[in-house]
Tab-separated table of C-alpha atoms (C1' of nucleotides) in Angstrom:
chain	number	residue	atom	x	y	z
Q	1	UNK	CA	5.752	-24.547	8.543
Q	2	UNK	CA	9.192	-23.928	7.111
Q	3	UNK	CA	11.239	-25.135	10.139
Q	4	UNK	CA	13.583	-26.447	7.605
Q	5	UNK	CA	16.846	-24.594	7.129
Q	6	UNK	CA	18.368	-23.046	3.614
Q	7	UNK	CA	21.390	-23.347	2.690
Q	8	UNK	CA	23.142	-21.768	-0.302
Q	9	UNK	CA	21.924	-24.449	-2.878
Q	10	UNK	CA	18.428	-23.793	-1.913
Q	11	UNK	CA	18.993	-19.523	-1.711
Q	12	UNK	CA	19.793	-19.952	-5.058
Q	13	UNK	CA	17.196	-21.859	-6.766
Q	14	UNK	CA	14.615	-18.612	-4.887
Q	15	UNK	CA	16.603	-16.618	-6.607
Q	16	UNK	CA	16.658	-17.458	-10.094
Q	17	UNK	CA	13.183	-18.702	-10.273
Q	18	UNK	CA	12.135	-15.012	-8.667
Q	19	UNK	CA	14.295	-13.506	-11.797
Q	20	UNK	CA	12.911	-16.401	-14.083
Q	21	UNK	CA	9.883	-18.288	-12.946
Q	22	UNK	CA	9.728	-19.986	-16.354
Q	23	UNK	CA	13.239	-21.387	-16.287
Q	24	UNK	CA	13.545	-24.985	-17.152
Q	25	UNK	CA	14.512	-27.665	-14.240
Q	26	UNK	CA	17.691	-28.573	-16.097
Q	27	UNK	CA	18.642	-25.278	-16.634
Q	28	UNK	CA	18.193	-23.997	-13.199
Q	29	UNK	CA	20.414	-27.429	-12.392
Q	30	UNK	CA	23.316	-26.292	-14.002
Q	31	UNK	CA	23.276	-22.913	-12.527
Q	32	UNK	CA	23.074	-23.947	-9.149
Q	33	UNK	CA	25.480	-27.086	-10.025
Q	34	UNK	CA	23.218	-29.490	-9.177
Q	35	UNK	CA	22.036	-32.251	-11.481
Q	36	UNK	CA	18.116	-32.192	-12.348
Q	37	UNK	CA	16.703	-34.700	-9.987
Q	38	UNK	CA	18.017	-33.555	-6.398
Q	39	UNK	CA	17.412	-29.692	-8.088
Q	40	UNK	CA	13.431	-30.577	-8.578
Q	41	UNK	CA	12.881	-32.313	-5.294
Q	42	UNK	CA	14.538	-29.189	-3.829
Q	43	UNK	CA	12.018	-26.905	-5.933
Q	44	UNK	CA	9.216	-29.259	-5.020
Q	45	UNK	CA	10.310	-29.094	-0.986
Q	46	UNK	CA	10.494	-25.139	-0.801
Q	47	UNK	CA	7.071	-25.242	-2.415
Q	48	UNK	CA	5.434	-27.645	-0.057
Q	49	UNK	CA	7.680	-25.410	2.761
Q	50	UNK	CA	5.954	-22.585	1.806
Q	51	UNK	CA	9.314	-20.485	0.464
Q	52	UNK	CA	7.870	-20.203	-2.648
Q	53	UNK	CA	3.854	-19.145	-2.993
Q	54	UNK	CA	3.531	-19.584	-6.817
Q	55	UNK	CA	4.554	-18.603	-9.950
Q	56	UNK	CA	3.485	-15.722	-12.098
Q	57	UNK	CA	3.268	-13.600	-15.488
Q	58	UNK	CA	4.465	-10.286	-14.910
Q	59	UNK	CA	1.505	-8.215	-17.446
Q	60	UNK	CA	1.752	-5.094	-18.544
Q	61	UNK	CA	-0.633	-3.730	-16.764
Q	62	UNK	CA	-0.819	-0.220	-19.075
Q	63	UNK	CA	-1.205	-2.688	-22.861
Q	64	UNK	CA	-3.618	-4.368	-21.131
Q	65	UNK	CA	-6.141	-1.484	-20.799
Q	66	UNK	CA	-5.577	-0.556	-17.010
Q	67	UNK	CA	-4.491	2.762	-16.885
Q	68	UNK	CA	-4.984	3.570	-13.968
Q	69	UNK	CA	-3.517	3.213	-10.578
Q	70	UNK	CA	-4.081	4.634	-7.177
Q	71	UNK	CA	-2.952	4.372	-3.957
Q	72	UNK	CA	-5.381	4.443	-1.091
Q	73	UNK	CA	-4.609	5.517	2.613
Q	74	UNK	CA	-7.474	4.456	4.962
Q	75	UNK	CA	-8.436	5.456	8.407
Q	76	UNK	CA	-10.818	3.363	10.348
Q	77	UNK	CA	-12.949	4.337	13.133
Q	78	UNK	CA	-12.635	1.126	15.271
Q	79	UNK	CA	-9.449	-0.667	15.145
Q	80	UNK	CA	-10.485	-3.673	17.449
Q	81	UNK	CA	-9.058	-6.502	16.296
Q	82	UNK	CA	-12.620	-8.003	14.613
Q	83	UNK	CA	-13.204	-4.644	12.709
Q	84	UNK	CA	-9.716	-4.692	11.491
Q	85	UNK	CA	-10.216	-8.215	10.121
Q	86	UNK	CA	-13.187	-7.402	8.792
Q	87	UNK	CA	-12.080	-4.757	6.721
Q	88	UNK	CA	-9.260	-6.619	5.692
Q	89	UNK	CA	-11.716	-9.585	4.414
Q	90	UNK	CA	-13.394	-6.414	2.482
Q	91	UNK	CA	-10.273	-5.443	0.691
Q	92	UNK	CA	-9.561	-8.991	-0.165
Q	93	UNK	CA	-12.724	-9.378	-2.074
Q	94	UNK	CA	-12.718	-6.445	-4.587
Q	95	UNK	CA	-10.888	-7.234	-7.201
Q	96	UNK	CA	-9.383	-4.316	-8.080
Q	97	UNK	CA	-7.446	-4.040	-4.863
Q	98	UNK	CA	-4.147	-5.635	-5.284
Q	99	UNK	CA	-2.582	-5.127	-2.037
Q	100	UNK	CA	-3.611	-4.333	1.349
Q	101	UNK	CA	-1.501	-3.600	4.049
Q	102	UNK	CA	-2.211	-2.853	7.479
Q	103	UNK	CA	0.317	0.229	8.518
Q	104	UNK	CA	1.523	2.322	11.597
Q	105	UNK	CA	1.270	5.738	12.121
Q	106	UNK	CA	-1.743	7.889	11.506
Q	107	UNK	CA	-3.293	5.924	8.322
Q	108	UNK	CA	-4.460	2.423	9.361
Q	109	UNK	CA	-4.043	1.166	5.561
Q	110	UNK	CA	-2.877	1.047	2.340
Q	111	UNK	CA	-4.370	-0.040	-0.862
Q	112	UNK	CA	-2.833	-0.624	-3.889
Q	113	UNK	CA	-5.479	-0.311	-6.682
Q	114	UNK	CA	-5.485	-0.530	-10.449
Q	115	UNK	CA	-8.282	0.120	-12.542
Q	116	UNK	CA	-9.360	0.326	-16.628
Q	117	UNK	CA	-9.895	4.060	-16.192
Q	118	UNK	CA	-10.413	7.061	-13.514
Q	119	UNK	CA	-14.365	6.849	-13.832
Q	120	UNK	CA	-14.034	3.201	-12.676
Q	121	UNK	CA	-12.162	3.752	-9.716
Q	122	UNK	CA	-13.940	6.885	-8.923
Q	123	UNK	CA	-17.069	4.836	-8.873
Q	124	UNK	CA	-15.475	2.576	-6.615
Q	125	UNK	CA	-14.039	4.792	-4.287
Q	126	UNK	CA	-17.153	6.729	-3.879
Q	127	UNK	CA	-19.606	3.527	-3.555
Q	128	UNK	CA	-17.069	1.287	-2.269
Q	129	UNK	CA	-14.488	1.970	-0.387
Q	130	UNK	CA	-15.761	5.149	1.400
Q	131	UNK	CA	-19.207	3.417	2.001
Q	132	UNK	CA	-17.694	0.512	3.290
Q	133	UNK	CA	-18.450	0.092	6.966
Q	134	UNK	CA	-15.796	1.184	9.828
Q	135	UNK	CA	-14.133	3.596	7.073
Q	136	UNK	CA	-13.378	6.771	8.648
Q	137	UNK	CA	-11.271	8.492	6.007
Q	138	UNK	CA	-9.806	7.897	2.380
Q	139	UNK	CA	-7.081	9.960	0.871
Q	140	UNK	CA	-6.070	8.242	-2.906
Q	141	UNK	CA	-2.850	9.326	-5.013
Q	142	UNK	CA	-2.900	8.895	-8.732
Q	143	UNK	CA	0.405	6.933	-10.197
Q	144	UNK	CA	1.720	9.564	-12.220
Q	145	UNK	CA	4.100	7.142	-13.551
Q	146	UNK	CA	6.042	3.988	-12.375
Q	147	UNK	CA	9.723	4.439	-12.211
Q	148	UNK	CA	10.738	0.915	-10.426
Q	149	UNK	CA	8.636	-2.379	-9.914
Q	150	UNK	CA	10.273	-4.942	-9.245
Q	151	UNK	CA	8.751	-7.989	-7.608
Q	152	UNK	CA	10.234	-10.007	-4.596
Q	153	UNK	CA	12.998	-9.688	-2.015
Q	154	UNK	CA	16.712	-8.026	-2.469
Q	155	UNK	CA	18.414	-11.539	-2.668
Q	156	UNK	CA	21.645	-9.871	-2.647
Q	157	UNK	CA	21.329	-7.862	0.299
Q	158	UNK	CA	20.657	-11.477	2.023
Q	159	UNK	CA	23.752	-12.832	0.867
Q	160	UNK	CA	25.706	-9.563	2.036
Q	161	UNK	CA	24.765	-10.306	5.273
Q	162	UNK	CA	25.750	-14.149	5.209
Q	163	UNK	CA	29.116	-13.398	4.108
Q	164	UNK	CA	29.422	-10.704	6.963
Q	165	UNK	CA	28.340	-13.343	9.363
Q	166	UNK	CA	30.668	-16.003	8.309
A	1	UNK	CA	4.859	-1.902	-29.604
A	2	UNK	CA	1.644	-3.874	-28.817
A	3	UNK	CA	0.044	-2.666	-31.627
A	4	UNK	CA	-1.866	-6.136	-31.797
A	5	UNK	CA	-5.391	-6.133	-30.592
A	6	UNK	CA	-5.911	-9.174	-27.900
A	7	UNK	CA	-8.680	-11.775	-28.889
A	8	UNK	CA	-10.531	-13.638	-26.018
A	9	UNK	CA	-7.827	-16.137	-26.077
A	10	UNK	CA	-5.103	-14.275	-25.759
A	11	UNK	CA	-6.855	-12.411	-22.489
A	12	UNK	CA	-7.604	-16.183	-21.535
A	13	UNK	CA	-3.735	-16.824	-21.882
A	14	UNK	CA	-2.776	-14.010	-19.865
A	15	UNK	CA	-5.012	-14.745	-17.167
A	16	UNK	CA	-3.819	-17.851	-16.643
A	17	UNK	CA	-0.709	-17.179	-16.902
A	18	UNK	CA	-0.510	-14.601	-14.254
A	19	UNK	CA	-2.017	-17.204	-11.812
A	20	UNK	CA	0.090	-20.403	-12.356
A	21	UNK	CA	3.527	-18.779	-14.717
A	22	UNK	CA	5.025	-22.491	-14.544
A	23	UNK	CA	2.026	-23.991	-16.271
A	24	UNK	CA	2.847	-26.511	-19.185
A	25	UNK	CA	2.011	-25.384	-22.469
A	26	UNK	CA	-0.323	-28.612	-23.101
A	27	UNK	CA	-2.140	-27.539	-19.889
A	28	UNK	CA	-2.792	-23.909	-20.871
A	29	UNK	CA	-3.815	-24.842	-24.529
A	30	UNK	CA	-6.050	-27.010	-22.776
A	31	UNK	CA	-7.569	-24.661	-20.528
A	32	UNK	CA	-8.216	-21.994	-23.486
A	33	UNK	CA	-8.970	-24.669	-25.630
A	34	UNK	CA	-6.978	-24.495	-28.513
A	35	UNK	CA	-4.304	-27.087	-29.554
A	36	UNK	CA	-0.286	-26.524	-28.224
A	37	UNK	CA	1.398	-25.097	-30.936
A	38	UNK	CA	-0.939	-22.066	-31.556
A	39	UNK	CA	-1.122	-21.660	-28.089
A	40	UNK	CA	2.818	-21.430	-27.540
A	41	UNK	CA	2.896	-19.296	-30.631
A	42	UNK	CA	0.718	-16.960	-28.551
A	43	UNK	CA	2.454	-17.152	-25.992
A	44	UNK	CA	5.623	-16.275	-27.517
A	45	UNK	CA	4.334	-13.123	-29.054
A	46	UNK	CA	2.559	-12.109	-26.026
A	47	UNK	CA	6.275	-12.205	-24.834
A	48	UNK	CA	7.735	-10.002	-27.709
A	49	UNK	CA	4.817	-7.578	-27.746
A	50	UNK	CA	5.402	-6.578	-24.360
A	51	UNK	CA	2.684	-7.977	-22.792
A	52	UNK	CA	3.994	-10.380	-20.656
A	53	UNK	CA	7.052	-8.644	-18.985
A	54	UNK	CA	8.788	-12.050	-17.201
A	55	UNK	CA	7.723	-14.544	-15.135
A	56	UNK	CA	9.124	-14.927	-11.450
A	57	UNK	CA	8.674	-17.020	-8.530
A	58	UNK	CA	6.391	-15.565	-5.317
A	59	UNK	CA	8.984	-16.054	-2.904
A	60	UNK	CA	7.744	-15.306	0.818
A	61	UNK	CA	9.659	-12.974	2.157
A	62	UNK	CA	9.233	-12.843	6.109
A	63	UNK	CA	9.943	-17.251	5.910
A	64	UNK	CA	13.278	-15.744	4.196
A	65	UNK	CA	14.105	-13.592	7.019
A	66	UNK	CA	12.848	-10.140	5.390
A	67	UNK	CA	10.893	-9.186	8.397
A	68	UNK	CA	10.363	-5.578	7.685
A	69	UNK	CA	8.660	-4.131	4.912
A	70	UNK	CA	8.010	0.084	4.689
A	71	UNK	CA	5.949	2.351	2.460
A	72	UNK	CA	8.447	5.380	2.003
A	73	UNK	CA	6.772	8.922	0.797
A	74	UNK	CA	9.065	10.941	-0.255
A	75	UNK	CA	9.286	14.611	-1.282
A	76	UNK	CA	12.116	16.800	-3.356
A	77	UNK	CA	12.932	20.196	-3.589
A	78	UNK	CA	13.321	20.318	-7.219
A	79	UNK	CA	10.480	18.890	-9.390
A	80	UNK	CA	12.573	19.759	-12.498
A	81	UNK	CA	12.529	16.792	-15.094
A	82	UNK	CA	16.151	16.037	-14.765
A	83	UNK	CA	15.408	16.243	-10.694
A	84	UNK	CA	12.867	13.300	-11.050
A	85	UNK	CA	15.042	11.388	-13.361
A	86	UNK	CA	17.731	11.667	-11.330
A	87	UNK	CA	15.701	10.538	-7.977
A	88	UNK	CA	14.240	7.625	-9.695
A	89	UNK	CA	17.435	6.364	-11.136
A	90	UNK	CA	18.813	6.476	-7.461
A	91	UNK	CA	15.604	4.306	-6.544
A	92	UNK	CA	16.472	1.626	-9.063
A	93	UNK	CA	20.522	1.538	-7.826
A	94	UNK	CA	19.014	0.637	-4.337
A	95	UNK	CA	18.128	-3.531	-3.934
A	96	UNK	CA	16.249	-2.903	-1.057
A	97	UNK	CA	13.710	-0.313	-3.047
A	98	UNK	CA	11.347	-2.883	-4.922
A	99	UNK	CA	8.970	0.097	-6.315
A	100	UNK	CA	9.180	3.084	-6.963
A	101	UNK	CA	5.558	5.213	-8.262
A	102	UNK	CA	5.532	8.765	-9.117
A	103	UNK	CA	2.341	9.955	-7.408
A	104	UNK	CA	0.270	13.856	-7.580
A	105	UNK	CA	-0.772	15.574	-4.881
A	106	UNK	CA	1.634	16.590	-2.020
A	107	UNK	CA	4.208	13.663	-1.824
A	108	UNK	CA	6.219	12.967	-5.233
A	109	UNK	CA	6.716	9.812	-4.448
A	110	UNK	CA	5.970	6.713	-3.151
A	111	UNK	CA	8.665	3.722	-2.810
A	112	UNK	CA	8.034	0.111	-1.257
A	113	UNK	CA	11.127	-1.380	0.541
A	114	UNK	CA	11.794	-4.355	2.079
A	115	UNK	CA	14.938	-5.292	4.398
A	116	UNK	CA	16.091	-8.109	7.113
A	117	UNK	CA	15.458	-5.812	10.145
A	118	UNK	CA	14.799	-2.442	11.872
A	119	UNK	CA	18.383	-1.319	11.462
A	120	UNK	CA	19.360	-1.898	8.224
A	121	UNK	CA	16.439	-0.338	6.956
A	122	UNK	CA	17.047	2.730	9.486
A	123	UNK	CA	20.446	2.695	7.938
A	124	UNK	CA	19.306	3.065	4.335
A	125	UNK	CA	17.059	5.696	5.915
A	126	UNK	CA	19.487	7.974	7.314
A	127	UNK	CA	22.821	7.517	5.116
A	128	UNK	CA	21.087	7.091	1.516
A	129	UNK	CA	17.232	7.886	1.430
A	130	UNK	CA	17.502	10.979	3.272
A	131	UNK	CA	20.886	12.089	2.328
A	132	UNK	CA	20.347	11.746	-0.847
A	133	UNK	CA	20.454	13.970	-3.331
A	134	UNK	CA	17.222	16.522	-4.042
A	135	UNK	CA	15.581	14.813	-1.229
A	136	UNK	CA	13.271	17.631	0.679
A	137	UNK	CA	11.362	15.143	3.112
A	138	UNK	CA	10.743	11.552	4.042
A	139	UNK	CA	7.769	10.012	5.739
A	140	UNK	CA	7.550	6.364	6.919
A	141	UNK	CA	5.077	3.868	7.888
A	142	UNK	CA	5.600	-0.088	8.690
A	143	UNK	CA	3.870	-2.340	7.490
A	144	UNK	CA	2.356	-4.183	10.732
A	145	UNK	CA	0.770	-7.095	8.443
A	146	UNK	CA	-0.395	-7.301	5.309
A	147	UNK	CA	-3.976	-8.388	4.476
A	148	UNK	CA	-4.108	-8.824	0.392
A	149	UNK	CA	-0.794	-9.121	-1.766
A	150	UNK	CA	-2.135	-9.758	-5.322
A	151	UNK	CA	0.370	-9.667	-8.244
A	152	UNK	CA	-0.677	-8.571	-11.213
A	153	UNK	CA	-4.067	-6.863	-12.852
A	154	UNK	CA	-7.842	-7.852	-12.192
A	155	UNK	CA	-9.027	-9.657	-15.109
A	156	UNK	CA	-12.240	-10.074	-14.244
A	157	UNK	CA	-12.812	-6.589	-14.633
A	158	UNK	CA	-11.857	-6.527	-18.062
A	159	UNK	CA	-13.767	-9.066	-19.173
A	160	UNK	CA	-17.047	-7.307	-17.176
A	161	UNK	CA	-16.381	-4.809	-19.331
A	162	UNK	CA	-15.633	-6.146	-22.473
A	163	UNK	CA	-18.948	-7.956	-22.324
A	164	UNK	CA	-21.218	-4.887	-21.236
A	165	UNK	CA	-19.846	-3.318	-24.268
A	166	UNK	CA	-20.538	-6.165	-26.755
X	1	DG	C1'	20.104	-38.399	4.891
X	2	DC	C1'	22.011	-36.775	0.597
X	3	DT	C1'	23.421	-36.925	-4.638
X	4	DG	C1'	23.783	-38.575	-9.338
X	5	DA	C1'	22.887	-42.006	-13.508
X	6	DA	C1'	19.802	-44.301	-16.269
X	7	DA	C1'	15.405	-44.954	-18.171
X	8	DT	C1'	10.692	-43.782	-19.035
X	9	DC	C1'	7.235	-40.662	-19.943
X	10	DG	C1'	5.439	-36.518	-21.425
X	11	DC	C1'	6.152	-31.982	-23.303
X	12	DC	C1'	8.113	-28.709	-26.422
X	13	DT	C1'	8.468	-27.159	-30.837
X	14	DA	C1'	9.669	-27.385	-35.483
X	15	DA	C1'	7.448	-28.401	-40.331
X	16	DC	C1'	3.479	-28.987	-43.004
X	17	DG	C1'	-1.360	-28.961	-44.336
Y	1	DC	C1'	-5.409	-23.363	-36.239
Y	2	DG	C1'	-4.485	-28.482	-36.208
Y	3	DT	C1'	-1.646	-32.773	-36.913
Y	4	DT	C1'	2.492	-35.169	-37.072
Y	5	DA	C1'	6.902	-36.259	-35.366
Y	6	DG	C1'	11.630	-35.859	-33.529
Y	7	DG	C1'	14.268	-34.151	-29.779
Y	8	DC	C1'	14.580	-32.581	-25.224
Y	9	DG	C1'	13.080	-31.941	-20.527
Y	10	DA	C1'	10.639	-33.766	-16.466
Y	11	DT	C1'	10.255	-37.241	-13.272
Y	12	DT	C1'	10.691	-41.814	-11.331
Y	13	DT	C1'	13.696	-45.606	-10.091
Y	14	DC	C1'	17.660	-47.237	-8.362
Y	15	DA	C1'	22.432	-47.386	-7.071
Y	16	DG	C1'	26.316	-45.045	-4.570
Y	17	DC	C1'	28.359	-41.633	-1.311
DNA sequence: GCTGAAATCGCCTAACG
DNA sequence: CGTTAGGCGATTTCAGC
């Protein structure tokens, strides 16, 4: 997958549709300077490519009722390759972990979680996440409050690095 | 702001939205089964209350040549309002910071970064993270792969809930 | 291969009930 | 909230570079 190569055209369409997912095809033409048709088959061939892995709405997590979130550090006892995947496949089906990523250093994971309240989560870190199997150790830390979230990758920094190179 | 209770189809609307944000109109009135023009009208003030925040494209950001991604904690000497401010305005002036969460217990903060390689993150590291201002100590960890990377809230949750309560 | 122009189809989005 | 209806965008077709 993706052995196709980007060139500025296409760098451009990833990043206005990361700042505006909702933009129309025309208008994302004529700010890439592209007419429509060669601008959708482009969208349509980073999708199929795999550049781009969907499209979402960014919620406010907070209105919504979720006032909660917590970050999770998790040490496991085994970390042979099966037991790693299998906690992985754990994380993946509780909902309310977003993210799960598998770090170095002295933690073995972290977990993104966000939850309607603190009893909620502290039910599921209690007869969840600590009781899951292989799970050695657990240390959570409350979001106080969020002072940057921005999705994606640093498109400029990319292009920084392109002009440096040429 | 979002003084508006949320009926079952607005949650609907949300929830969809947060898993396809390119979906037609017609096709989301459908799926919450209402008729297009109430549903966009919905939508819209969804938009203005503050619920949804944007939409934006999932770009993949290893296929894109980001092949590093770090969880930063990060501790300062002053905890001072102004301090915090301060440090979290620094966060958002860096491209290569994505998020930034105020957290309790012994690290103030947490920040998710993502960068091309090794070096240029070690060189954000060294000559702004650390240097920077108010800064007491920095720990790293890489991200070696990540298992689960779920935008977004769980709405499933909420609607467990919602139902246990009615 | 690529792009762009024209044409068709379907959606968006008022205005009204 | 639904229906109607006019305008605009999406998408295919086809010609040209």
């Amino acid at each position: 997958m993706a052995a196709t190569r980007l060139d500025e055209i296409d760098r451009k369409i990833l990043a206005e549709l990361q700042a505006d997912g909702r933009m129309t095809n025309v208008e994302l033409a004529r700010r890439v300077g592209i007419s429509a048709p060669p601008c959708l088959r482009r969208v349509r061939t980073l999708e199929e490519q795999g550049y781009i892995r969907g499209y979402h709405a960014d919620v406010d997590a907070r209105e919504l009722g979720f006032e909660v979130q917590v970050f999770a550090m998790v040490g496991l006892q085994s970390q042979a390759e099966a037991d790693l995947s299998a906690f992985e496949a754990r994380c993946r089906s509780w909902p309310l972990v977003r993210e799960c990523h598998m770090l170095n250093g002295e933690v073995d994971f972290i977990l993104k979680c966000v939850a309607p309240d603190l009893s909620t989560f502290q039910r599921f870190l209690t007869e969840e996440l600590t009781a899951a199997d292989n799970v050695a150790s657990v240390k959570t830390s409350l979001v106080i409050r969020g002072a940057k979230d921005e999705p994606g990758v640093p498109f400029d920094i990319l292009e920084e690095r392109l002009n440096r190179s040429a």
